[in-house]
Tab-separated table of C-alpha atoms in Angstrom:
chain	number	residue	atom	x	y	z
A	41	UNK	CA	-21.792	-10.582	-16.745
A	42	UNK	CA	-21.972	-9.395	-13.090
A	43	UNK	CA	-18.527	-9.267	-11.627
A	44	UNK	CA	-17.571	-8.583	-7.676
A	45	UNK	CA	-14.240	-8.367	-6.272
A	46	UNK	CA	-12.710	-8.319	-2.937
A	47	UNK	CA	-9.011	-7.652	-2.335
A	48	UNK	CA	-6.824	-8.391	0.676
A	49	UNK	CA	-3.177	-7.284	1.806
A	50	UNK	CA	-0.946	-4.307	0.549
A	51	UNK	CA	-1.797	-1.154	-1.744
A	52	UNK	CA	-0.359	-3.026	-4.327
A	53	UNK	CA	-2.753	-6.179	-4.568
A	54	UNK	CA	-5.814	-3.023	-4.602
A	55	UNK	CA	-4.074	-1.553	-7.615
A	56	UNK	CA	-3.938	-4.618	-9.366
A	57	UNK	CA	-7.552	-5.186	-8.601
A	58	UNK	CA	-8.900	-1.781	-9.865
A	59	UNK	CA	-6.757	-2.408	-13.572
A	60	UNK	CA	-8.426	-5.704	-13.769
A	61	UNK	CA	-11.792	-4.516	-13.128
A	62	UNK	CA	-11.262	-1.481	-15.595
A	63	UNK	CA	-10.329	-4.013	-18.593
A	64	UNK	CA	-13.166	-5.922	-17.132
A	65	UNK	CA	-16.058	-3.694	-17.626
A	66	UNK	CA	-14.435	-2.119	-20.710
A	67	UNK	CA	-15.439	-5.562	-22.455
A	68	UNK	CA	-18.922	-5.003	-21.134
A	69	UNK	CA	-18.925	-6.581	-18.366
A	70	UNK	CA	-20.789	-4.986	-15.063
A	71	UNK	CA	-18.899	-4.150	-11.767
A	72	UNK	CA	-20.915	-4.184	-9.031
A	73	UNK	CA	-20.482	-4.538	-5.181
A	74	UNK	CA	-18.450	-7.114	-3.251
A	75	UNK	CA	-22.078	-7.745	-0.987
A	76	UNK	CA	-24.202	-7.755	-4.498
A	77	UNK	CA	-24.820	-10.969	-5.961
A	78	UNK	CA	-22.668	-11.439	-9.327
A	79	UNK	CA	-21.681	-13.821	-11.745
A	80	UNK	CA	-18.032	-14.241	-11.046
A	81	UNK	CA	-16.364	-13.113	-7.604
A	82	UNK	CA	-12.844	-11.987	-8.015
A	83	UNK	CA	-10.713	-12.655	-4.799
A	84	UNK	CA	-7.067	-10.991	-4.727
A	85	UNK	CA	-5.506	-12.809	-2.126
A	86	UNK	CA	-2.369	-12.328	0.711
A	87	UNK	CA	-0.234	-14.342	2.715
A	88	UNK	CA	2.061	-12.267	4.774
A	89	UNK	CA	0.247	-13.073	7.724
A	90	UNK	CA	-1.953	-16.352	8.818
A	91	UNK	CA	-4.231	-14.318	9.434
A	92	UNK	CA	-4.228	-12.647	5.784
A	93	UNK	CA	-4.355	-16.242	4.651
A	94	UNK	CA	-7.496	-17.189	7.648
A	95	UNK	CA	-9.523	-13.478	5.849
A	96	UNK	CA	-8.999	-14.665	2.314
A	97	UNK	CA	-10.387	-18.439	2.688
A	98	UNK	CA	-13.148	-16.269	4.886
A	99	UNK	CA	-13.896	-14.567	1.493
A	100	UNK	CA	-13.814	-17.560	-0.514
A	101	UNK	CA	-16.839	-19.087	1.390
A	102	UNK	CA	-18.668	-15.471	1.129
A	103	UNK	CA	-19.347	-15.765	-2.326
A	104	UNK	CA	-19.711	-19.524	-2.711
A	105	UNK	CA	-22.825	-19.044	-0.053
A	106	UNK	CA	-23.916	-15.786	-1.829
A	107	UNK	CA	-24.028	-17.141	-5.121
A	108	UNK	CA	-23.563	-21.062	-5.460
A	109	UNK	CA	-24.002	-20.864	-9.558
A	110	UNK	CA	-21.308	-18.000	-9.515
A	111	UNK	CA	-17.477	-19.163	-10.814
A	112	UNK	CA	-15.106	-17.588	-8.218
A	113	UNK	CA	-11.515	-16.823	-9.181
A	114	UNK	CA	-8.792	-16.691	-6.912
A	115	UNK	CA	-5.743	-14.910	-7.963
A	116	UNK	CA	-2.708	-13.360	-5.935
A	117	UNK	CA	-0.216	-14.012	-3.736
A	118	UNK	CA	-2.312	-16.784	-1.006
A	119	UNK	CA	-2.987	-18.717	-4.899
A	120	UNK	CA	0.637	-18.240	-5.635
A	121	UNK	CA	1.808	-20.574	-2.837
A	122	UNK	CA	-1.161	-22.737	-2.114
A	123	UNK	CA	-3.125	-23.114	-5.676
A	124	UNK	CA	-3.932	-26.553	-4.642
A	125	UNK	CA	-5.217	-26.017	-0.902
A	126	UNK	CA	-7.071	-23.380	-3.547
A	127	UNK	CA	-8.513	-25.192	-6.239
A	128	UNK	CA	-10.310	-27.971	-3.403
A	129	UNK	CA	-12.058	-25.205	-1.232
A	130	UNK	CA	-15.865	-25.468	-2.726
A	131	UNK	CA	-16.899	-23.325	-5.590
A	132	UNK	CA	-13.988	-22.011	-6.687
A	133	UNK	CA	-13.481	-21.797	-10.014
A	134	UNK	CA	-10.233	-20.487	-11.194
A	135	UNK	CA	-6.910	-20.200	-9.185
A	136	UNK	CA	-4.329	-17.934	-10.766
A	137	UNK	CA	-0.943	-16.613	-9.158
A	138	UNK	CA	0.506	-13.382	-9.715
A	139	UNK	CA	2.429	-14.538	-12.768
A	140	UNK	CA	-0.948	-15.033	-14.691
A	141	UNK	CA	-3.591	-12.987	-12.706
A	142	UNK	CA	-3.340	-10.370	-15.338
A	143	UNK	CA	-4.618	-12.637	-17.917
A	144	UNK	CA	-7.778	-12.926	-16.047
A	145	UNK	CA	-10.095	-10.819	-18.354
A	146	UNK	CA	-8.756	-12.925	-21.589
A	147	UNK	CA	-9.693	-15.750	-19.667
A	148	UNK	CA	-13.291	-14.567	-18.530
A	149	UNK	CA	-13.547	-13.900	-22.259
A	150	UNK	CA	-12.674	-17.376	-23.673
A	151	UNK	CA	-14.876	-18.770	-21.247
A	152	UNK	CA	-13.626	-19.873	-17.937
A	153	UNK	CA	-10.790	-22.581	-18.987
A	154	UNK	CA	-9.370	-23.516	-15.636
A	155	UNK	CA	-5.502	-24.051	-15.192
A	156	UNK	CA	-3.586	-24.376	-12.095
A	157	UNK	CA	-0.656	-24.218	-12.926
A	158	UNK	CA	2.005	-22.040	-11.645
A	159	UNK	CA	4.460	-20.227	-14.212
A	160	UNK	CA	7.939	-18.111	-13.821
A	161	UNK	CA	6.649	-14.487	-12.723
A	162	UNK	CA	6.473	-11.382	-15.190
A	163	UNK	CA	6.162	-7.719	-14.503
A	164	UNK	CA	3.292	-6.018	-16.378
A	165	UNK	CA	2.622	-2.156	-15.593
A	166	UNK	CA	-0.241	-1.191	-14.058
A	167	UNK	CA	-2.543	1.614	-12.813
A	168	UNK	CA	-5.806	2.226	-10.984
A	169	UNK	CA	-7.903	4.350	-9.062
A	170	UNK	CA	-8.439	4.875	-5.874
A	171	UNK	CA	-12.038	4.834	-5.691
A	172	UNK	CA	-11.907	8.788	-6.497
A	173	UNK	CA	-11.037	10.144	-9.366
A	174	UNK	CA	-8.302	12.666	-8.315
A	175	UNK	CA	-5.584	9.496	-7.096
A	176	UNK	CA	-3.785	7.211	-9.483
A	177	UNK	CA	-2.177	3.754	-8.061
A	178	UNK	CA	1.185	3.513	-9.726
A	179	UNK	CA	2.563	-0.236	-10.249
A	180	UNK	CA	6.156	0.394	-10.732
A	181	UNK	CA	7.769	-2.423	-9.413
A	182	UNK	CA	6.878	-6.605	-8.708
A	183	UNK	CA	8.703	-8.885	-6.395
A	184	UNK	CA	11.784	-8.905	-4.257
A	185	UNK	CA	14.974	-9.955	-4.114
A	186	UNK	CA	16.192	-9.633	-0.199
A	187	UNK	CA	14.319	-12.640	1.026
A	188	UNK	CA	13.827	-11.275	4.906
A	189	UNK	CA	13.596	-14.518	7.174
A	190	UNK	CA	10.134	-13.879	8.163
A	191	UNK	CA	8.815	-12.964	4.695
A	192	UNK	CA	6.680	-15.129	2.243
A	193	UNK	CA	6.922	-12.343	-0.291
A	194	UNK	CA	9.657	-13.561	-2.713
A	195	UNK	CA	8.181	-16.717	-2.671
A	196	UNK	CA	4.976	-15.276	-3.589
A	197	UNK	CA	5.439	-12.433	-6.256
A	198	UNK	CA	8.923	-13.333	-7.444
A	199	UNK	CA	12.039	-11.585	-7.602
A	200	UNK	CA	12.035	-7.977	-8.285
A	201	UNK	CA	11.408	-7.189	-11.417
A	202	UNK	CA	9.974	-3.736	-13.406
A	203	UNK	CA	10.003	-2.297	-16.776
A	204	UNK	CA	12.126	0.555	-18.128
A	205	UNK	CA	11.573	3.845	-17.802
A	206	UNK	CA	10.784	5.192	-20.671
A	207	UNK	CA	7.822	2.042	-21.231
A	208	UNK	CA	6.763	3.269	-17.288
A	209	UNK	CA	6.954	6.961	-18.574
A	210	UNK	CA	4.770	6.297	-21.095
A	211	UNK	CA	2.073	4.608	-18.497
A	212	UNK	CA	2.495	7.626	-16.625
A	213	UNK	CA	1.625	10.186	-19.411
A	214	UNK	CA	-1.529	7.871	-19.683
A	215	UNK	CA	-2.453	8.320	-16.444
A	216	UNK	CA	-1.873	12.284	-16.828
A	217	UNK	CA	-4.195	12.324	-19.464
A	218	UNK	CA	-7.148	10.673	-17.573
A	219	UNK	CA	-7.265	13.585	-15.581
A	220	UNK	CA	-5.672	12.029	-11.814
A	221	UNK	CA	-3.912	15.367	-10.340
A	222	UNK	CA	-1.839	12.418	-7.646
A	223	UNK	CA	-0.034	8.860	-8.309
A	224	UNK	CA	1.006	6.670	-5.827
A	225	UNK	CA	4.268	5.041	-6.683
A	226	UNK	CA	3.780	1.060	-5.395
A	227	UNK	CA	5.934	-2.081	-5.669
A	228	UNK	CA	6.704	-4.622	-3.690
A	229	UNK	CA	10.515	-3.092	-3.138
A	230	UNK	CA	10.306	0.302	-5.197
A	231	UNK	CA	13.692	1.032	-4.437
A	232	UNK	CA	15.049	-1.602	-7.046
A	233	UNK	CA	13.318	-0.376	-9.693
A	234	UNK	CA	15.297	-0.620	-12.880
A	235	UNK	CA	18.362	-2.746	-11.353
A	236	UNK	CA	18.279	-5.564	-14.136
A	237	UNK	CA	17.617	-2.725	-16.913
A	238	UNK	CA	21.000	-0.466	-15.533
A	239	UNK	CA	18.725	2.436	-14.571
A	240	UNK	CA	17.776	3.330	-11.250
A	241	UNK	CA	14.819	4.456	-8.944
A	242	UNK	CA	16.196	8.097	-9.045
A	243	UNK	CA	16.387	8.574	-12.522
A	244	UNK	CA	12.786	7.168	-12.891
A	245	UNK	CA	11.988	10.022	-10.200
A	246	UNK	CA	13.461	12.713	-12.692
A	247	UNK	CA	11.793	11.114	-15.522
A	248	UNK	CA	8.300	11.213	-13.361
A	249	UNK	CA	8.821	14.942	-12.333
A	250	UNK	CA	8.666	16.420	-16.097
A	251	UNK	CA	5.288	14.283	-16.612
A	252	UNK	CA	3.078	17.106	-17.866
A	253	UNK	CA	-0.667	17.307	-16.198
A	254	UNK	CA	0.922	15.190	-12.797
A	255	UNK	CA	0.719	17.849	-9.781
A	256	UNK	CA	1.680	15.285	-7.137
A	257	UNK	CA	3.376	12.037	-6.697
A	258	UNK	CA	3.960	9.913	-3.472
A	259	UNK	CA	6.304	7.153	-2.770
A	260	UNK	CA	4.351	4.697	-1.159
A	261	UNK	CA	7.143	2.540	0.490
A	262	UNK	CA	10.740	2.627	-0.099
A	263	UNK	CA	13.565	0.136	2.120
A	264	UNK	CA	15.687	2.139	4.335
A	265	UNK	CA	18.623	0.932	3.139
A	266	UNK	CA	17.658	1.955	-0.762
A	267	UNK	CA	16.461	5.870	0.331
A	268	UNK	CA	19.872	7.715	-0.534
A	269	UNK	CA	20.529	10.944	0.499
A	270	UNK	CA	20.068	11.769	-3.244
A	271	UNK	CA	16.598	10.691	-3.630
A	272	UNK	CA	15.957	12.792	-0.414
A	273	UNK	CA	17.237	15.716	-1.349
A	274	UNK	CA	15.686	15.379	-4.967
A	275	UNK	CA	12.236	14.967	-3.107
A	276	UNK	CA	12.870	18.175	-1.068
A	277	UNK	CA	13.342	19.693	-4.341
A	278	UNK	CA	11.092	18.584	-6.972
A	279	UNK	CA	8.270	19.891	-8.852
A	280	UNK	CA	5.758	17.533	-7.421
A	281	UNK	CA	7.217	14.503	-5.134
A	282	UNK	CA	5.231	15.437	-1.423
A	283	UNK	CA	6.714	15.633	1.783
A	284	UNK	CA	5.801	12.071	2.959
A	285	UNK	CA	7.613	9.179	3.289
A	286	UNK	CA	7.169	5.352	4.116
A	287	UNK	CA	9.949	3.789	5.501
A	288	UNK	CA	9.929	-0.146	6.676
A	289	UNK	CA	11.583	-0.239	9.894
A	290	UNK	CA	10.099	-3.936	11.245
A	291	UNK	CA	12.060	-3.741	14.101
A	292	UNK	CA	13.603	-1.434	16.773
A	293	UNK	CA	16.423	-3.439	17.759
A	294	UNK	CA	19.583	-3.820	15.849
A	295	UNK	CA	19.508	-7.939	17.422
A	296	UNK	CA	16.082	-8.478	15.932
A	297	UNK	CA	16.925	-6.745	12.557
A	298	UNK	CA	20.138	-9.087	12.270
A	299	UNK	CA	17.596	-12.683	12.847
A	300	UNK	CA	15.267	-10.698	10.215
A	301	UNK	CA	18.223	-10.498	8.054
A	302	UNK	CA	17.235	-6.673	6.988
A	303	UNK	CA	20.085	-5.096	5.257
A	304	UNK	CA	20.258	-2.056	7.855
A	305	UNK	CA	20.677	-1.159	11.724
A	306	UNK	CA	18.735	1.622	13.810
A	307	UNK	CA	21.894	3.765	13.475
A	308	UNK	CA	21.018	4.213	9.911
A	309	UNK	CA	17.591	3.967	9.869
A	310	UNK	CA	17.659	6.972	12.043
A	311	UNK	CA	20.398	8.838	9.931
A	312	UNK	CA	17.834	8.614	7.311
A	313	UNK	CA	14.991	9.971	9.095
A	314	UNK	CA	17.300	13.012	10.475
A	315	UNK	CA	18.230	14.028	6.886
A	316	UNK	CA	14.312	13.721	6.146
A	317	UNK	CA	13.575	16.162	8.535
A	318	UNK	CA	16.633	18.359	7.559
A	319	UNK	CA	15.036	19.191	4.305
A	320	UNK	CA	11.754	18.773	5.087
A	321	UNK	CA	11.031	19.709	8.605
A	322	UNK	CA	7.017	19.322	8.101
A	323	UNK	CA	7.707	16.328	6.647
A	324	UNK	CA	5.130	13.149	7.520
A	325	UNK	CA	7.157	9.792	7.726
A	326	UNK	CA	5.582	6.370	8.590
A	327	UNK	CA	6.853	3.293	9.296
A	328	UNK	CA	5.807	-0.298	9.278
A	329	UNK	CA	6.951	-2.454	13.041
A	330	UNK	CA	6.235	-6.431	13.319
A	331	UNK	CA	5.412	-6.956	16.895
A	332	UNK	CA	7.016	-10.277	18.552
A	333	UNK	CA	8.898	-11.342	16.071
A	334	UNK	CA	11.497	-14.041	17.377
A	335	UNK	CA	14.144	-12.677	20.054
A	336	UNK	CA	12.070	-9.890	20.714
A	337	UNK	CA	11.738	-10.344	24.657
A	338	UNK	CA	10.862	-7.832	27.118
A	339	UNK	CA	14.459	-6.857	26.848
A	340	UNK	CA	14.572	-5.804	23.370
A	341	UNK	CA	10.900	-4.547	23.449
A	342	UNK	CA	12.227	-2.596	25.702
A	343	UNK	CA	14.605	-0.897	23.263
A	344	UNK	CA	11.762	-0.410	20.388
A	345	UNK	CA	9.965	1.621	22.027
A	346	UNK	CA	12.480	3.570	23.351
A	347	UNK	CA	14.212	3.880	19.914
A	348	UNK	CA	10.481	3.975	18.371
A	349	UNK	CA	9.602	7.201	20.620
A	350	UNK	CA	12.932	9.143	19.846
A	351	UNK	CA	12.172	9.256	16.147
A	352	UNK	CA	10.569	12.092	14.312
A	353	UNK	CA	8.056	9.431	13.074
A	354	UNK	CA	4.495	10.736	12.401
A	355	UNK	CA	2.405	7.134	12.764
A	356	UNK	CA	2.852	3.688	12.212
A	357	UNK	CA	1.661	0.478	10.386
A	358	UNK	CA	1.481	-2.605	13.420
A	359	UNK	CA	1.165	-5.992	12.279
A	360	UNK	CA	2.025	-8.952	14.654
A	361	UNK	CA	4.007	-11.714	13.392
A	362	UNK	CA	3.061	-15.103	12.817
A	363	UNK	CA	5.237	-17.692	11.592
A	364	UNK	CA	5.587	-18.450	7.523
A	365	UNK	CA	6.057	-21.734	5.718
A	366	UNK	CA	9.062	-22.125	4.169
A	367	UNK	CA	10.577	-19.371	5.972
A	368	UNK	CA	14.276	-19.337	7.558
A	369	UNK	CA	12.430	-17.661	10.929
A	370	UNK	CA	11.040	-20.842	11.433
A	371	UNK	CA	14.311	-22.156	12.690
A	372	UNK	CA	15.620	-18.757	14.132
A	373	UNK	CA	15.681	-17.383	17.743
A	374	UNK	CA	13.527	-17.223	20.895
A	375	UNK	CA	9.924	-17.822	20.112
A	376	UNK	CA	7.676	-15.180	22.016
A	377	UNK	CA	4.418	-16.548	23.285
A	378	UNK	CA	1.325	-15.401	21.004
A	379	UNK	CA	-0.189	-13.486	23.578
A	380	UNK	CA	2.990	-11.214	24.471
A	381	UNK	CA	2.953	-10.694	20.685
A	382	UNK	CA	-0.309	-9.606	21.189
A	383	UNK	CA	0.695	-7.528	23.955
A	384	UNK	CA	3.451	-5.614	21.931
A	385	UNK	CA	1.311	-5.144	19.527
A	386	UNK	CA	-1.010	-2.796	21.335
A	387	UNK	CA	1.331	-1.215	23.000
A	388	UNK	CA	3.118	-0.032	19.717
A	389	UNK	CA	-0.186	1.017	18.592
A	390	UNK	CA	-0.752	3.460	21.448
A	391	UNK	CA	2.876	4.508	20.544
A	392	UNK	CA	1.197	5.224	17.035
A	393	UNK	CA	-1.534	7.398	17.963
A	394	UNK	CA	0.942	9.311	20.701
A	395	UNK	CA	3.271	10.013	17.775
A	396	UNK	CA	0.208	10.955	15.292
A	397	UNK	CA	-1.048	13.331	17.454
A	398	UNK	CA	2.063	15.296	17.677
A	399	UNK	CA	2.649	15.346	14.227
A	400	UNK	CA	-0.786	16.772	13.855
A	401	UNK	CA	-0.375	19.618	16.902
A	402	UNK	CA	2.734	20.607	15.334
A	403	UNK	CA	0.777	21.230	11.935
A	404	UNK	CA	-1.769	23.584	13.337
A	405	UNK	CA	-1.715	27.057	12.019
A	406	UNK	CA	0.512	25.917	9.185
A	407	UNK	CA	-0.759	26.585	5.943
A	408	UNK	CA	-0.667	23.346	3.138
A	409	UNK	CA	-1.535	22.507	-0.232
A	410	UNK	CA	-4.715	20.271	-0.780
A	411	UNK	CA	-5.944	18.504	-3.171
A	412	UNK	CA	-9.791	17.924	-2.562
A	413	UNK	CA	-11.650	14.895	-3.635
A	414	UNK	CA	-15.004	14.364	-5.704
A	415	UNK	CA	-16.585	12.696	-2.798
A	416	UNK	CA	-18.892	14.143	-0.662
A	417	UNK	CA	-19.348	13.409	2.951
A	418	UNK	CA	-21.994	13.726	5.237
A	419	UNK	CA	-20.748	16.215	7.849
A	420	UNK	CA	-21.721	14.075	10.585
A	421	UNK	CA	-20.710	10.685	9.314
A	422	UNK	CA	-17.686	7.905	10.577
A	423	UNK	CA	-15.257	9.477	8.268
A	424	UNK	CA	-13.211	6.736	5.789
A	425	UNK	CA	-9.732	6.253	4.423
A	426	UNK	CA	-10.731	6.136	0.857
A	427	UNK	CA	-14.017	7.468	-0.955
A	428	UNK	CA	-15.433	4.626	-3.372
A	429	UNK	CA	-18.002	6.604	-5.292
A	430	UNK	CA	-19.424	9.986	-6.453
A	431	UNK	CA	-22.578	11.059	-5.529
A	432	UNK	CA	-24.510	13.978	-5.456
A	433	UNK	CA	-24.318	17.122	-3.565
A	434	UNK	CA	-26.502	17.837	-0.304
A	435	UNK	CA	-26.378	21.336	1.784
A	436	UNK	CA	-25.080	18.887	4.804
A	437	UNK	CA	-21.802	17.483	3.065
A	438	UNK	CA	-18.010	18.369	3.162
A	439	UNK	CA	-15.630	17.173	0.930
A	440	UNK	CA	-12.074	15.688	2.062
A	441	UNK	CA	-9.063	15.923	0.761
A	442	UNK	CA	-4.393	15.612	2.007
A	443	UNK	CA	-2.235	18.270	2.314
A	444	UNK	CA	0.735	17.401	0.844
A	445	UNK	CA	2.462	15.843	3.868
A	446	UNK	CA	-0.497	13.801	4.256
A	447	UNK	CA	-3.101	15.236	6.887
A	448	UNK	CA	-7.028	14.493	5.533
A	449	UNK	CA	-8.932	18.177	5.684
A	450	UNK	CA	-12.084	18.941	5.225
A	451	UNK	CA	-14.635	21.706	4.463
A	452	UNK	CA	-17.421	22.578	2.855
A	453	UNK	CA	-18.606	21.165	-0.522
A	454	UNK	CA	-17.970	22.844	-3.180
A	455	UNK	CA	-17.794	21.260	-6.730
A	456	UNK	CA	-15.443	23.541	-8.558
A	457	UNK	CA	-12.882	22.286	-6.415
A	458	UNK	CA	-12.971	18.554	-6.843
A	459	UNK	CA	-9.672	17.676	-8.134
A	460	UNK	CA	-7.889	21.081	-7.562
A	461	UNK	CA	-4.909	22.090	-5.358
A	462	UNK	CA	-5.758	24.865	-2.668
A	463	UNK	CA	-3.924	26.271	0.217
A	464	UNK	CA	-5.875	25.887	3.792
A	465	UNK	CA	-4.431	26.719	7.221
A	466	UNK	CA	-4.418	24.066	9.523
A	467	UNK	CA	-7.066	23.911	12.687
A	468	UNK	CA	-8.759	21.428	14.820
A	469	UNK	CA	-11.843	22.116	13.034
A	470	UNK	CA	-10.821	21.296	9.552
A	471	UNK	CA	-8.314	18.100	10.154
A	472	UNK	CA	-10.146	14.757	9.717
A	473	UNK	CA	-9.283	12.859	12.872
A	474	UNK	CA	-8.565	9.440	10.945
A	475	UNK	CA	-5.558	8.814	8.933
A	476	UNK	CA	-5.553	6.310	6.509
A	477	UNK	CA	-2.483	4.088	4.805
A	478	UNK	CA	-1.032	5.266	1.647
């Protein structure tokens, strides 16, 4: 069987897509690409935004019209909440939430029993590539407990759930010994790892650091409010966590993070990034913003960006907010029209690429650990965030690769360096001008 698969939303859902696949084709089965035509079309779905929601019916009708014969199977977060609005769009086959999307392949292999139903969420471990062989996506964590009033999450994936260490150890060593030199740690709230099994995110940290045949690992997002002065000063000092952090800040103002309900203020968020920077003065920190959100009015725009722009923050993740079913934001606040969302939104993103481009000038002529990718690259091509295949050497081709506080280099190709570390000095010539999400 010919199987296709197109994923939507966070780092997370692509991690979960990539494990799937890999049981997939170890029972035989053929991967190909999303644009090939294929027997069954695997769609990972989102719903954090309407517009997440709008992209995945949008690939839905894709593969009905490329393959009418095909089954289709729907499975993630969108299918979660709405398996029936699901289950009527035309060819699908299969709907499955996130409680039972990892049952897929057992399910492909009895034959395509549909069921709808939707079932009490469990955690199951999980890891993936990244389309290269040198990065590892790390599922440590599923769901959320905090229930933010503009967020569908919790409603989605469940509360927050993970397994112990020692069982995630053990997936760890696993991935050591398929040869991945970096892991991305990614959950839906990482920082709650372990709460229902009395262990915490730290101590998972520790357990990480003594992983034999693991040079690097990478937090991919971790709740201000949950990054302890601890965990940064363990990071500063480890073996192999990097220099680069992901902090959620959503929101600028300490009157728009009290009608999100997030359990900090600016005050702390920026005690945290301060202490960052302490320790780690080369440090790279990102942050997600929502743009519009309700009560944010010129006013308290205002204050984002002024807060925004005082922060040692090297770039940040935009997304504009659009109102949730079932959320409380529904009933919350001053609505801001769609268009001066719109409006905020671009303006935060030329904050973004001010604040990247400082970060970068104040890198050059600093000398960083890389590790360099399998991919080639044409040396004149549109460069991407992530490689998706390996393919043979040609005289014109570079290979890419991050330092360890996440700047993409480049240089020459040269194959006895795919998936080693080496040491390059920072110039305008070498650093990759687009940045990519973690």
């Amino acid at each position: 069987m010919t199987i296709a698969a197109h994923t939507l939303g966070c780092k997370l859902n692509f991690a979960e897509t990539s494990d799937l696949l890999r049981r997939l084709a170890a029972e035989g089965n053929t991967i190909v690409d999303w644009n090939q035509q294929a027997d069954l079309y695997i769609v990972n779905t989102c719903t954090v935004t309407a517009v997440a929601e709008k992209k995945c019916r949008t690939a839905i009708h894709q593969a009905h019209r490329k393959n009418p014969d095909a089954q289709i199977a729907v499975i993630g977060c969108f299918a979660q909440v709405a398996a029936k609005e699901i289950e009527a769009i035309p060819g699908v086959t299969l709907v499955l939430g996130n409680d039972r999307k990892h049952l897929l392949p057992d399910i492909v292999r009895n034959g395509f029993r549909p069921d709808f139903n939707v079932q009490p969420p469990t955690f199951n471990l999980q890891y993936s590539s990244s389309g290269d062989r040198t990065r590892t996506f790390f599922k440590i964590q599923d769901g959320c407990d905090y229930f933010c009033t503009y967020c569908a999450i919790p409603f989605a994936r469940g509360r927050s759930r993970s397994a112990t260490i020692e069982e995630t150890l053990c997936a760890a060593r696993r991935i050591a010994d398929s040869g991945s030199k970096e892991v991305i740690l990614t959950g839906v709230n990482t920082g709650t790892f372990g709460q229902h099994h009395g262990e915490s995110f730290l101590d998972l940290l520790r357990g990480l650091d003594q992983v034999e045949g693991i040079l690097r690992y990478r937090i991919s997002s971790i709740e201000p409010n949950l990054l302890t002065d601890e965990i940064i000063d363990f990071v500063a000092h480890s073996r192999a966590f990097l220099p680069h952090f992901h902090i959620p800040l959503q929101a600028g103002s300490d009157h728009v993070l009290q009608l999100m309900h997030r359990r900090y203020d600016t005050a702390l968020y920026r005690a945290k990034l301060e202490r960052i920077k302490s320790v780690m003065p080369d440090a790279c920190i990102a942050a997600d913003v929502m743009a519009g959100f309700n009560g944010e009015n010129e006013d308290e725009f205002a204050k984002v960006l002024s807060f925004i722009d005082s922060l040692p923050i090297s770039y940040l993740h935009v997304f504009t907010y659009s109102d949730r079913p079932g959320t409380a934001a529904l009933r919350l606040g001053e609505k801001i029209p769609v268009a001066v969302r719109r409006e905020h939104t671009a303006r935060l993103l030329e904050l973004s690429e001010r604040k990247h481009k400082e970060f970068i000038s104040s890198q050059l002529g600093k000398t960083r650990p890389v590790l360099w990718e399998s991919t080639p690259h044409s040396s004149n091509q549109a460069l991407s965030a992530e490689p998706t295949a390996h393919h043979k050497q040609s005289s014109n081709q570079t290979m890419q690769g991050w330092t360890d506080n996440y700047i993409r280099l480049c240089r020459p190709y040269d194959e006895t360096l795919v998936n080693t570390i080496e040491e390059i000095t920072l110039t305008p010539d070498n650093i990759v001008k687009e940045t990519a999400d973690v």
